[in-house]
Short mmCIF file of C-alpha atoms in Angstrom, two decimals:
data_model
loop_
_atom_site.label_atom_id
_atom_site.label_comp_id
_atom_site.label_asym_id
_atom_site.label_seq_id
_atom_site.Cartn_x
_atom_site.Cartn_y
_atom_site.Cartn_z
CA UNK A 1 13.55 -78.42 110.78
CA UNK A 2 12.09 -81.86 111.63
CA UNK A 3 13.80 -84.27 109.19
CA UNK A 4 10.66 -86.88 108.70
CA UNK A 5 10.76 -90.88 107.94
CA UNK A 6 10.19 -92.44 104.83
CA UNK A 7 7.20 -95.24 104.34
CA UNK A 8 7.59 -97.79 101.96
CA UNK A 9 5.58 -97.32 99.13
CA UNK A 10 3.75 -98.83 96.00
CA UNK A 11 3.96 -96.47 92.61
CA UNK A 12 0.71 -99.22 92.02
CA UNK A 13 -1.66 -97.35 94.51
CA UNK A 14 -3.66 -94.82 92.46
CA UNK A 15 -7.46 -95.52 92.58
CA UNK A 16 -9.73 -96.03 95.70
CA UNK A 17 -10.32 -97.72 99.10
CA UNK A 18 -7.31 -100.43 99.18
CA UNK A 19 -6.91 -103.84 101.61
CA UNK A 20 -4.20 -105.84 102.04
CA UNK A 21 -5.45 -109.49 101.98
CA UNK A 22 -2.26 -111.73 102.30
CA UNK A 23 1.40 -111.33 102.05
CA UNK A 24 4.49 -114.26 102.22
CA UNK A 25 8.25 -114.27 103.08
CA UNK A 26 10.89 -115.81 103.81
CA UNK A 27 11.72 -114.53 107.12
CA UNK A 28 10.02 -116.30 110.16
CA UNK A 29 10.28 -115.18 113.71
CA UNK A 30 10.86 -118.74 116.09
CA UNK A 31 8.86 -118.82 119.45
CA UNK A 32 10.88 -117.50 122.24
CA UNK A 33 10.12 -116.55 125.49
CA UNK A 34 12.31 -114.16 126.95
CA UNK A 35 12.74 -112.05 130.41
CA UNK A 36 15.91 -110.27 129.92
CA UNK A 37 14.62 -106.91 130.32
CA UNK A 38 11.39 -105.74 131.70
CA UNK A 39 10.75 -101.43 132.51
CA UNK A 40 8.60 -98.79 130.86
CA UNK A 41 11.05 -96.00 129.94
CA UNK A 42 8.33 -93.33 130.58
CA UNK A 43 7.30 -90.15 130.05
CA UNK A 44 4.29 -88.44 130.81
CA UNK A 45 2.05 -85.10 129.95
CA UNK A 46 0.49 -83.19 132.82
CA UNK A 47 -2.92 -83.78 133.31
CA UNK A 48 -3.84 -79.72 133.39
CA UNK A 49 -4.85 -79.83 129.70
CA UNK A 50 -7.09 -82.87 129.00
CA UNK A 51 -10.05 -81.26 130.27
CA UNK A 52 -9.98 -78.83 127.54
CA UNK A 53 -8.06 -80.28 124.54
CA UNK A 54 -9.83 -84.03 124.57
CA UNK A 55 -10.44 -83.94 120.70
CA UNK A 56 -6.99 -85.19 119.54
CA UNK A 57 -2.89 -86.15 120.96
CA UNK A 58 -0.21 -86.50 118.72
CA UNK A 59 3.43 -86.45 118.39
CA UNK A 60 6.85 -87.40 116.09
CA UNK A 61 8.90 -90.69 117.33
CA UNK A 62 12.39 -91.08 116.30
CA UNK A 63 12.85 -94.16 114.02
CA UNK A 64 16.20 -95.92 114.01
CA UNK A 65 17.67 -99.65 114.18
CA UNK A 66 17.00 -100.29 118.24
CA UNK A 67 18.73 -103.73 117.16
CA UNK A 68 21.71 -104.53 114.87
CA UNK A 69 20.59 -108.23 113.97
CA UNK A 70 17.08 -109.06 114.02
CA UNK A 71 16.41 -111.95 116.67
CA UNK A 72 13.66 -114.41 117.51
CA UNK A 73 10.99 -113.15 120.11
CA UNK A 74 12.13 -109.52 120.74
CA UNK A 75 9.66 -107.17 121.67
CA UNK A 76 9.96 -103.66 122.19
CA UNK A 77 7.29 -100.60 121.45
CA UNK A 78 9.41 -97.22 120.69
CA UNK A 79 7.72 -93.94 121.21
CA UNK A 80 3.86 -94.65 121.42
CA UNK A 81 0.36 -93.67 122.42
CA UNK A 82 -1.62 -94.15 124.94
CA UNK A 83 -5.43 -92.81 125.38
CA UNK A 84 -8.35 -93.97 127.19
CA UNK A 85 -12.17 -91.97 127.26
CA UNK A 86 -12.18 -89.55 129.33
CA UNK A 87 -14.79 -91.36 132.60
CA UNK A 88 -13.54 -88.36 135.17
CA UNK A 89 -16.76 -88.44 136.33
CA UNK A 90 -16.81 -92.28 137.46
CA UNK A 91 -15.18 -93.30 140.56
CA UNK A 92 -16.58 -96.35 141.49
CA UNK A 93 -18.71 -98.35 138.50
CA UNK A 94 -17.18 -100.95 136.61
CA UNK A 95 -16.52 -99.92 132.86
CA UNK A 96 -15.22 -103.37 132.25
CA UNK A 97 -18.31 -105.74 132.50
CA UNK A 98 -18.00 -109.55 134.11
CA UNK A 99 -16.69 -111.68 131.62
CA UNK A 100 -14.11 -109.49 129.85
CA UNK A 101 -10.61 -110.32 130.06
CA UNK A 102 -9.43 -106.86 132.29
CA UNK A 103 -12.31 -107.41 134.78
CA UNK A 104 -11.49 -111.24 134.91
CA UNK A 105 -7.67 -111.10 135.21
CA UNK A 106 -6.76 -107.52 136.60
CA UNK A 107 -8.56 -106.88 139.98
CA UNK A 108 -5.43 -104.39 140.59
CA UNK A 109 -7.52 -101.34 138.23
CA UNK A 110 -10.37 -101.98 139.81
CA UNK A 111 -12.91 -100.44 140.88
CA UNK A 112 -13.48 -98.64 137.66
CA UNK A 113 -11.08 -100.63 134.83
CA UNK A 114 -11.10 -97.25 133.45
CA UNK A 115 -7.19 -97.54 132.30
CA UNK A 116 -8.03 -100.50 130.49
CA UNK A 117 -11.57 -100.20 129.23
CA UNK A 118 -10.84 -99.00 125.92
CA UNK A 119 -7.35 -97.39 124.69
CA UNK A 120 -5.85 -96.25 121.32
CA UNK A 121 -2.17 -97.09 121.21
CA UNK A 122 0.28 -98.37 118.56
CA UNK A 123 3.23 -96.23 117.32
CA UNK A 124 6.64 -98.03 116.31
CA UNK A 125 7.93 -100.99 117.48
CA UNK A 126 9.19 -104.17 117.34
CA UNK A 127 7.04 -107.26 118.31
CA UNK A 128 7.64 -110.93 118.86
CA UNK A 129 4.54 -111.78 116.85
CA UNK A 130 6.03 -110.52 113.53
CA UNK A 131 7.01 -112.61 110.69
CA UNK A 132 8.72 -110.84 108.85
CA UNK A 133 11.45 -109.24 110.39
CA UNK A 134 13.95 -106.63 108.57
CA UNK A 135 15.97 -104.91 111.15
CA UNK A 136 14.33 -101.86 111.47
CA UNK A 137 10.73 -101.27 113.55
CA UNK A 138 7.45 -101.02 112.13
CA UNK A 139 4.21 -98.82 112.91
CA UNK A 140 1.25 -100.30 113.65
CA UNK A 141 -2.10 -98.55 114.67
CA UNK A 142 -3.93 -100.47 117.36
CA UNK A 143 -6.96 -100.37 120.15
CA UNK A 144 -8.22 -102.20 122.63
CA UNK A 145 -12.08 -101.72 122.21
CA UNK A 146 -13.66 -104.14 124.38
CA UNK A 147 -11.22 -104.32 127.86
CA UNK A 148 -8.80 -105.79 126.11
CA UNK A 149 -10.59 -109.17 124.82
CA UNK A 150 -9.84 -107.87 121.25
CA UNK A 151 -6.89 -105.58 119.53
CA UNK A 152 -7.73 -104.06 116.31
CA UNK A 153 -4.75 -103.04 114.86
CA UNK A 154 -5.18 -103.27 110.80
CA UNK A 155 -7.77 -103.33 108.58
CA UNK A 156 -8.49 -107.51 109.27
CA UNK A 157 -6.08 -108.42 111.74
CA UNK A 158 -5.56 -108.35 115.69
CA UNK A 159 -2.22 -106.95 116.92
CA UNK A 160 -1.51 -110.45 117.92
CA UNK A 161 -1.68 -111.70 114.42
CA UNK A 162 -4.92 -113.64 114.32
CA UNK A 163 -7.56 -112.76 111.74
CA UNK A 164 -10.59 -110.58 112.64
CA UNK A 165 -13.93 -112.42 112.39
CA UNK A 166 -16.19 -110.33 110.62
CA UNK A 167 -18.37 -108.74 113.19
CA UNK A 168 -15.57 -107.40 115.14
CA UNK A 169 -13.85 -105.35 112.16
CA UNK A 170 -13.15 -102.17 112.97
CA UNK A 171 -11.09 -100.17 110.79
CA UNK A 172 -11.69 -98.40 107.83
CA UNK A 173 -9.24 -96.75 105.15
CA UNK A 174 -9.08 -93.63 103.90
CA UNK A 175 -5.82 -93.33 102.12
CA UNK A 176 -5.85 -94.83 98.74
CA UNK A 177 -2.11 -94.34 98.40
CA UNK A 178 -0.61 -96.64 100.96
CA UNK A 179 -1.09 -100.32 102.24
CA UNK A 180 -1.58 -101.28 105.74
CA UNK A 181 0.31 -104.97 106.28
CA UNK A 182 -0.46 -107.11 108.54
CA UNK A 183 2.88 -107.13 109.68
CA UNK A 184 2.89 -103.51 110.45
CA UNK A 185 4.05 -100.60 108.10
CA UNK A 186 8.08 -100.81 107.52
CA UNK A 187 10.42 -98.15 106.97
CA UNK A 188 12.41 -97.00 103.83
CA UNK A 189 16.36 -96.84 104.01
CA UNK A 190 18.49 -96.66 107.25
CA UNK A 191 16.90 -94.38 109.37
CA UNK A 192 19.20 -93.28 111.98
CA UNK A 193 16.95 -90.80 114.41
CA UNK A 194 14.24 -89.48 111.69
CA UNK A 195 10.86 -88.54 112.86
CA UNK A 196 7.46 -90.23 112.37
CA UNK A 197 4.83 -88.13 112.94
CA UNK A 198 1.54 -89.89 114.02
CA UNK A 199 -1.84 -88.27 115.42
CA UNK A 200 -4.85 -89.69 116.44
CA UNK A 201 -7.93 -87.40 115.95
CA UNK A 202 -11.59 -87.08 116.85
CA UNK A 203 -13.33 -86.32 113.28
CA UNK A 204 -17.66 -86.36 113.29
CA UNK A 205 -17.59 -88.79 109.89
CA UNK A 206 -21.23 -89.38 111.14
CA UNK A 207 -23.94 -88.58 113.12
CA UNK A 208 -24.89 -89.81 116.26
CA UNK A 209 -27.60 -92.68 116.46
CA UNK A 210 -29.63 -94.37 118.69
CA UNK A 211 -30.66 -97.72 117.10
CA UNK A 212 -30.86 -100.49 119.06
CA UNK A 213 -28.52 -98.74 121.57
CA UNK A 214 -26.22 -95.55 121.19
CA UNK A 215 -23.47 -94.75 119.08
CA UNK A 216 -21.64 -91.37 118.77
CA UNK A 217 -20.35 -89.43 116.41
CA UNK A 218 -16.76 -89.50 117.22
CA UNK A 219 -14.07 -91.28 114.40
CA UNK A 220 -11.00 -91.25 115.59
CA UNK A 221 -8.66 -91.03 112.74
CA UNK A 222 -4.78 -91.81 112.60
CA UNK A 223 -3.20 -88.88 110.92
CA UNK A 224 0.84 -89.51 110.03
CA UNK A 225 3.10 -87.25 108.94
CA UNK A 226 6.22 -88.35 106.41
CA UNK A 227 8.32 -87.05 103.67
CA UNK A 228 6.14 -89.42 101.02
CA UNK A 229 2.49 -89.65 102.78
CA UNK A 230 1.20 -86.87 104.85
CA UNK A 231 -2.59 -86.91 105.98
CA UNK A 232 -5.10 -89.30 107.17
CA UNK A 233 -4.64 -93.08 107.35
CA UNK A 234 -7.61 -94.95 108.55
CA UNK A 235 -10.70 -94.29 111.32
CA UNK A 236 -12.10 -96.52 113.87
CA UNK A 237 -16.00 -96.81 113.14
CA UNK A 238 -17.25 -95.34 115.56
CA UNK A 239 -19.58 -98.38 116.25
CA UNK A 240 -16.55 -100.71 117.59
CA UNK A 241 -16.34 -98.72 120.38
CA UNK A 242 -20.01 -99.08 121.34
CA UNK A 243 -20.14 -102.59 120.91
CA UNK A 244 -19.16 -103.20 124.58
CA UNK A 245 -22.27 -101.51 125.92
CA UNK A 246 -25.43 -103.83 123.61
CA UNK A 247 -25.64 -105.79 126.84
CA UNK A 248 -23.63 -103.63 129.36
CA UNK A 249 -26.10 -100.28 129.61
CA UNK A 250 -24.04 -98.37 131.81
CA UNK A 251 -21.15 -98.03 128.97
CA UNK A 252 -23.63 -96.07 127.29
CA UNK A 253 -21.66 -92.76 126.20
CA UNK A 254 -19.07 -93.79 128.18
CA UNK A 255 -16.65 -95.27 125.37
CA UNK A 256 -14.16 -93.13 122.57
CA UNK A 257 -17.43 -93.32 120.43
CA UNK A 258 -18.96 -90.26 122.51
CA UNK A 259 -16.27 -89.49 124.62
CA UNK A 260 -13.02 -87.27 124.60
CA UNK A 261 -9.28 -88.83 125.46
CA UNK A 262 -7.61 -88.49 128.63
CA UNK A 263 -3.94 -88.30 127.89
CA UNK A 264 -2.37 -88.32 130.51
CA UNK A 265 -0.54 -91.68 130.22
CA UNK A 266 2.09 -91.29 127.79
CA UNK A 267 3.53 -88.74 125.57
CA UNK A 268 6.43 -91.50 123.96
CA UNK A 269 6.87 -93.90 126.61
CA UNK A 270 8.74 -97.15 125.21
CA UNK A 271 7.70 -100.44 126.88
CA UNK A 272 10.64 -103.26 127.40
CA UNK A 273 8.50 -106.17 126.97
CA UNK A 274 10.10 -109.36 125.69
CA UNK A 275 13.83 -109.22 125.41
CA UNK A 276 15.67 -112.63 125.65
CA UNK A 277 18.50 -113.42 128.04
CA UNK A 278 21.08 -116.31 127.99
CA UNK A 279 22.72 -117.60 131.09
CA UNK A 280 25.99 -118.64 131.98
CA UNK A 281 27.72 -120.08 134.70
CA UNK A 282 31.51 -119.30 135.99
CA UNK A 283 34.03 -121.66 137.36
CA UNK A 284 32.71 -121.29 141.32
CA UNK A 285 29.07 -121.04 140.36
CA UNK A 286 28.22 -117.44 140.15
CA UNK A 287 25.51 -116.73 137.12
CA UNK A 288 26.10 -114.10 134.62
CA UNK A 289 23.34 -113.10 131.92
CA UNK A 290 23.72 -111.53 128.44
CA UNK A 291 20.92 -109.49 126.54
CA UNK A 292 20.72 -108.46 123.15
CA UNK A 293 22.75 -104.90 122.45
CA UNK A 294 19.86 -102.44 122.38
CA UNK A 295 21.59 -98.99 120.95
CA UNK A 296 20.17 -95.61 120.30
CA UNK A 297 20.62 -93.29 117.98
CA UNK A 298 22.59 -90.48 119.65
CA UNK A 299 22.98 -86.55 118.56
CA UNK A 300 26.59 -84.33 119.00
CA UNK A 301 25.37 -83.34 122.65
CA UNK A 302 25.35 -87.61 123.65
CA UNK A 303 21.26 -87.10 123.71
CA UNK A 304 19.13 -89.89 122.16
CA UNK A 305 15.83 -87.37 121.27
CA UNK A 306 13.27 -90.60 120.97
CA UNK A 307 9.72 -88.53 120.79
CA UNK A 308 9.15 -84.51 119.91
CA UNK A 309 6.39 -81.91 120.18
CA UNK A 310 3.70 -83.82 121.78
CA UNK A 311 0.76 -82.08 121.35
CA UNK A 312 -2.63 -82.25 122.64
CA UNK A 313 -5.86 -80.65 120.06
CA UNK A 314 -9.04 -78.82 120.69
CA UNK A 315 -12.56 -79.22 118.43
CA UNK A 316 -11.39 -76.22 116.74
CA UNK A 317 -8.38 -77.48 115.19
CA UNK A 318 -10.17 -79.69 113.12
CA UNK A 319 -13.77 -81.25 114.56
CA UNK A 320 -15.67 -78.04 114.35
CA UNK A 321 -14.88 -77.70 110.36
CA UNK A 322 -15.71 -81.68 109.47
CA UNK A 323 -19.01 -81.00 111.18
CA UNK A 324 -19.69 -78.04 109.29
CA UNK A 325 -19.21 -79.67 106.20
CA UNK A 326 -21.12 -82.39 107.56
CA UNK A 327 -24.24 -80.34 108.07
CA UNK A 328 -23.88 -78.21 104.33
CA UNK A 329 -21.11 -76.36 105.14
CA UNK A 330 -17.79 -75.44 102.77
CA UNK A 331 -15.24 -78.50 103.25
CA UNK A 332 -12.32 -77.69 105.65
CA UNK A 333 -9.12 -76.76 104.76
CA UNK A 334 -6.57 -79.21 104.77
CA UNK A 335 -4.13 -77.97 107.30
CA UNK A 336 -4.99 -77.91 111.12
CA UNK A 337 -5.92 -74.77 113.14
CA UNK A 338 -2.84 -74.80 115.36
CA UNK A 339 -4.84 -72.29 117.64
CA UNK A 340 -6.77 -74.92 119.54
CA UNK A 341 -3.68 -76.65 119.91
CA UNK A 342 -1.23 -76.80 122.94
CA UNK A 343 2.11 -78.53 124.03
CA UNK A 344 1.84 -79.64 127.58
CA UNK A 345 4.52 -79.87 130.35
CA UNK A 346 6.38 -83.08 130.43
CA UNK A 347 7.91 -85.37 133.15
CA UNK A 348 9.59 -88.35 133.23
CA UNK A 349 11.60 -90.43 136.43
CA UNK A 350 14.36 -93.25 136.69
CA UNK A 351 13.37 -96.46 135.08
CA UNK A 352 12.72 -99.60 137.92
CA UNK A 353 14.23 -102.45 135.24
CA UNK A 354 14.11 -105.74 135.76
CA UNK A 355 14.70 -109.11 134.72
CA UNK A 356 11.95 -111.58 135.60
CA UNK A 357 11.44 -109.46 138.30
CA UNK A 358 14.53 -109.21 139.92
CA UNK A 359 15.70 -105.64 139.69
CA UNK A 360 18.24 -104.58 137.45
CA UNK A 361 20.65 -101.91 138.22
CA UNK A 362 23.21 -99.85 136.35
CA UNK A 363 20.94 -98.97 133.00
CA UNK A 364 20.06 -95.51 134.53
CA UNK A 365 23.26 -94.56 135.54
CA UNK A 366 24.30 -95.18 131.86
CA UNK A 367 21.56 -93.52 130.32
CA UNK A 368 18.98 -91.37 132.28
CA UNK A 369 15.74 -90.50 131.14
CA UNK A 370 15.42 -86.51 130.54
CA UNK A 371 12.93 -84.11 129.04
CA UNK A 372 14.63 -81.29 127.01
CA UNK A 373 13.49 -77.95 126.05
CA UNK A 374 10.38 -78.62 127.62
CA UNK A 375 8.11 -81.34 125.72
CA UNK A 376 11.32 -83.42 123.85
CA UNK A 377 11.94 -86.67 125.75
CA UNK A 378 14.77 -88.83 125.50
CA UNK A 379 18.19 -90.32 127.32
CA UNK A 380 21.14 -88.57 128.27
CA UNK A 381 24.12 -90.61 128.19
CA UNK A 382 27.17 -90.09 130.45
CA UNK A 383 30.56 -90.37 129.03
CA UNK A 384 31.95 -88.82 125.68
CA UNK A 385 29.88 -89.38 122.73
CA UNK A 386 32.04 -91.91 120.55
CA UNK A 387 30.08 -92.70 117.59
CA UNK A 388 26.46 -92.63 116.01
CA UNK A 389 25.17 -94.95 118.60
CA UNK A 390 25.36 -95.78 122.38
CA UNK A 391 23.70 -98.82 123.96
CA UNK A 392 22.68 -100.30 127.42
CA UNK A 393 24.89 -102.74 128.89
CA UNK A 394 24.81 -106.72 127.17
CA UNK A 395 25.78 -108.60 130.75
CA UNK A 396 24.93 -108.98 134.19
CA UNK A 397 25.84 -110.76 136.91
CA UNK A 398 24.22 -111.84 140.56
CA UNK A 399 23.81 -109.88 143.58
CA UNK A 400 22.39 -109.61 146.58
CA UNK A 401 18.79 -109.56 145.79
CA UNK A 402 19.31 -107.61 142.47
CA UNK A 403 21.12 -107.83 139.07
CA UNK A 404 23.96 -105.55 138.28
CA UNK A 405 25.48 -104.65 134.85
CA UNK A 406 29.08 -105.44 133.83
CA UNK A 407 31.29 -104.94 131.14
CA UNK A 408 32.42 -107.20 128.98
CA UNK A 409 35.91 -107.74 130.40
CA UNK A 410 33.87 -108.85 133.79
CA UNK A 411 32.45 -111.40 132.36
CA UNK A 412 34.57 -114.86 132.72
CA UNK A 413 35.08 -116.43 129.34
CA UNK A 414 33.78 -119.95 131.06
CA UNK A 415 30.17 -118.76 130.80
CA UNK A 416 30.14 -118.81 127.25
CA UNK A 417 28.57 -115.73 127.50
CA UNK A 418 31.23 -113.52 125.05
CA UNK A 419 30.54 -115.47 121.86
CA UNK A 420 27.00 -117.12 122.76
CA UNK A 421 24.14 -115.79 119.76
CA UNK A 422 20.31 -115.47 120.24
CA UNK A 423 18.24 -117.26 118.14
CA UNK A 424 17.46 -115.74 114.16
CA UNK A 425 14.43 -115.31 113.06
CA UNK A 426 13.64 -118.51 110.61
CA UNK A 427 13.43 -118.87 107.07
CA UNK A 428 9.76 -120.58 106.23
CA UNK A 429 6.48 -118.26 107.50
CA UNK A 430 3.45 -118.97 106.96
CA UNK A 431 1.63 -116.45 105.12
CA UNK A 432 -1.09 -114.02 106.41
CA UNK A 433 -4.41 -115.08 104.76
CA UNK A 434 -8.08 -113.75 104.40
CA UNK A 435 -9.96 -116.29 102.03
CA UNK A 436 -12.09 -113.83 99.71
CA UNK A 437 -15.31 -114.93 102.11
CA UNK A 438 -18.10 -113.33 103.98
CA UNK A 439 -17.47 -109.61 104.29
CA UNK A 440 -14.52 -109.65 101.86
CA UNK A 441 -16.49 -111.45 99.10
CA UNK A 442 -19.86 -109.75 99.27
CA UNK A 443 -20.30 -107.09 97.62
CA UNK A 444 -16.40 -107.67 97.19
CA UNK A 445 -13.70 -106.15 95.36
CA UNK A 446 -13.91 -104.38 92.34
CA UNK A 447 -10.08 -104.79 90.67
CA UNK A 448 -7.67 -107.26 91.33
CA UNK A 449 -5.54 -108.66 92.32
CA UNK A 450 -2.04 -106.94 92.82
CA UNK A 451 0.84 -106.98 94.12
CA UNK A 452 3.55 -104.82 96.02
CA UNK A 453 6.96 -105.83 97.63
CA UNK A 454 7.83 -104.35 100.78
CA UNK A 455 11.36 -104.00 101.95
CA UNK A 456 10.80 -106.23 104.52
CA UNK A 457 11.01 -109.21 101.80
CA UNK A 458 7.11 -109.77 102.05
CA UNK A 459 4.97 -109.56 98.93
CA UNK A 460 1.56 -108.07 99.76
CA UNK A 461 -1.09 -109.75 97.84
CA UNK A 462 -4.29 -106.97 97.42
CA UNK A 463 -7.42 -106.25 96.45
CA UNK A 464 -9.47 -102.98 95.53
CA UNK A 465 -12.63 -102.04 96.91
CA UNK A 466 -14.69 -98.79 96.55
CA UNK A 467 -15.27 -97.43 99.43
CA UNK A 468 -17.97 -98.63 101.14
CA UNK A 469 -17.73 -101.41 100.06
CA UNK A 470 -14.95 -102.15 102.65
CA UNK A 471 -15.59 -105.44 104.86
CA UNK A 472 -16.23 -103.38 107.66
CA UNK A 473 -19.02 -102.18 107.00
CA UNK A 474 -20.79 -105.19 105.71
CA UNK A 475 -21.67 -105.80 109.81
CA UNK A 476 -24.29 -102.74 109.85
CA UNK A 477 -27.43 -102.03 108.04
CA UNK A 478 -25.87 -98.09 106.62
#
């Protein structure tokens, strides 16, 4: 019995389409730069099955504190997605045209760019852009439409945490119970190992069109899964992922708009991105470094079980009965046909950490990344299991040509190492803000406004609109 995560909710949501327009706190994350820990602690599904189930991936990630203190410029995605079109049948075209940030920057996924064309990603985390900052991680969705010279990760807002302009919305909402902050979606209570369950899914909402240039009929639609919201979240139009071909003509059909996924990236992996370091110096010279404790939850066999029952879906699970309601049909149950559904094999390795590129060494032998039972991934620690938690090691010190973890007693109280702090978030952010404008003014809300306090200290300021009335549509003649 999967024991699920709670959202944070509003008893205030009760009546249609809903956007979240501003919210304000008093917890501000400082600008840090930090290199204390760099490595993707992978693991991946076999490719075997993406052929035939293309239509849909999901899975449930394991929520708990990663951090005991929040600090200033920490980022760290826990078990997340990652799905690209499936372009099998292009080995040597650019997808990414001249002028986009992936063709411009990484020659290295060249010839075709096809890795970083267009993905769907997000999943819990914790990221250095945030403002407000509570302890716990938050879920964001989030894609990279356009080879990564946009991320559309709410309704109005990039993953980065500028504002969308209004022709490059991409999201719209379905669930008229639950907000989707800026900030990301926090977590009720003190989760200590419960599950999320999150699913992205190819849904025909429309029909394919060939206007000016093609769109398909594929919107891909975040599904979650919690004790106190279970069912779909939002859709990606499927006109932001065929934006990239207007003036690129090979793209046609080529994007998630028309195409299936290829998941064969990720099924959890969590990406050490930006973890801060401080360095001290001993009595002879010899640098030691200290890194914020990052602990995991841990069960009564000393496993941390950080992603479950990844899962990869058919057109018969749910595609085939949203088109046949589409075209006259009956409308389709609400529970997915499991049938066109399958688990596939998982695999994971040692993690190659570093530290600004200097390899780190003595993580893995503390913790090594295992699969269990088959499609469960996660860390098995060595030693005896001695509480709820186990961690990676805080300090490191020098060696030749790598960087090699030590206890605490190893560390020479001259380095200031033992009592130094990282920075704390600060105390005055400035608020998310969408002036009621453009798309959000015309045709505009219908009720509002409200509010709702999230138990991240934010108070989300929002507006309600009917349906289609929804900003992002306002970019296309429907």
């Amino acid at each position: 019995m999967k024991k699920l995560i709670t959202l944070t909710e509003s008893k205030q949501l009760r009546f249609t389409a809903i956007l979240a327009l501003a919210l304000s706190s008093n917890a501000f994350a400082q600008q840090q730069q930090g290199d204390g820990l760099h490595g993707y602690l992978g693991c991946n599904t076999s490719t075997t099955a993406a052929a035939t189930y293309g239509e849909g991936f999901g899975m449930y990630a394991a929520i708990w504190p990663l951090i005991d203190k929040s600090i200033a410029n920490f980022q760290i995605g826990l078990p997340s997605t990652w799905m690209t079109p499936n372009n099998s049948d292009n080995s040597s075209t650019a997808l990414c045209p001249g002028g986009t940030y992936a063709r411009d920057n990484w020659p290295q996924d060249g010839p075709t760019w096809d890795g970083v064309f267009q993905t769907m990603e997000g999943g819990p985390g914790y990221w250095a852009y945030n403002k407000f900052q509570y302890g716990l991680p938050k879920f964001k969705m989030n894609s990279t439409p356009s080879c990564y010279d946009d991320e559309i990760s709410t309704p109005s807002w990039t993953f980065f945490g500028n504002q969308l302009p209004d022709n490059m919305l991409g999201i719209a909402q379905i669930a008229n119970h639950i907000l989707i902050p800026q900030d990301g979606m926090p977590f009720q209570g003190s989760p200590a190992g419960e599950l999320l369950g999150a699913s992205y899914m190819a849904l025909p909402l429309t029909k394919a069109y060939n206007d000016s240039h093609p769109v398909g009929e594929k919107s891909w639609t975040c599904f979650m899964n919690t004790t106190n919201f279970k069912g779909p979240l939002a859709y990606y139009l499927p006109e932001t992922w065929a934006k990239i071909s207007i003036n690129y003509h090979f793209d046609y059909g080529r994007g998630f708009d028309a195409r299936r996924s290829y998941t064969n990236l990720s099924g959890g992996t969590l990406e050490m991105n930006t973890v801060p370091k401080i360095v001290g110096t001993d009595g002879s010279g010899k640098k030691y470094y200290k890194i914020p404790k990052l602990q995991f939850a841990v069960d009564n066999q000393n496993r941390s079980i950080l992603s479950k029952d990844v899962t990869l879906y058919n057109s018969s699970v749910v595609y085939n009965a949203v088109l046949a309601w589409r075209n006259g049909g009956a409308a389709p149950s609400s529970m997915f046909n499991m049938s066109g559904s399958t688990m596939p094999k998982m695999s994971t390795g040692s993690v190659n950490y570093d530290q600004g590129g200097i390899p780190v060494k003595g993580i893995n032998e503390r913790a090594k990344p295992v699969v269990f039972n088959g499609n469960d991934f996660g860390l098995q620690w060595s030693g005896t299991k001695t509480g709820a938690y186990a961690s990676f090691p805080e300090y490191f010190r020098d060696s030749s040509g790598y960087r090699v973890a030590v206890n605490p007693s190893a560390v020479p109280a001259s380095t200031g190492l033992l009592t130094a702090q990282f920075s704390k978030p600060g105390t005055n952010p400035s608020p998310y803000n969408i002036p009621l404008t453009g798309a959000w003014s015309n045709p505009g809300p219908k009720l509002g406004p409200y509010y709702a306090y999230l138990v991240d200290g934010s108070k989300v300021t929002y507006y309600w609109y009917k349906f289609i009335d929804q900003p992002v549509f306002q970019q296309y003649n429907f």
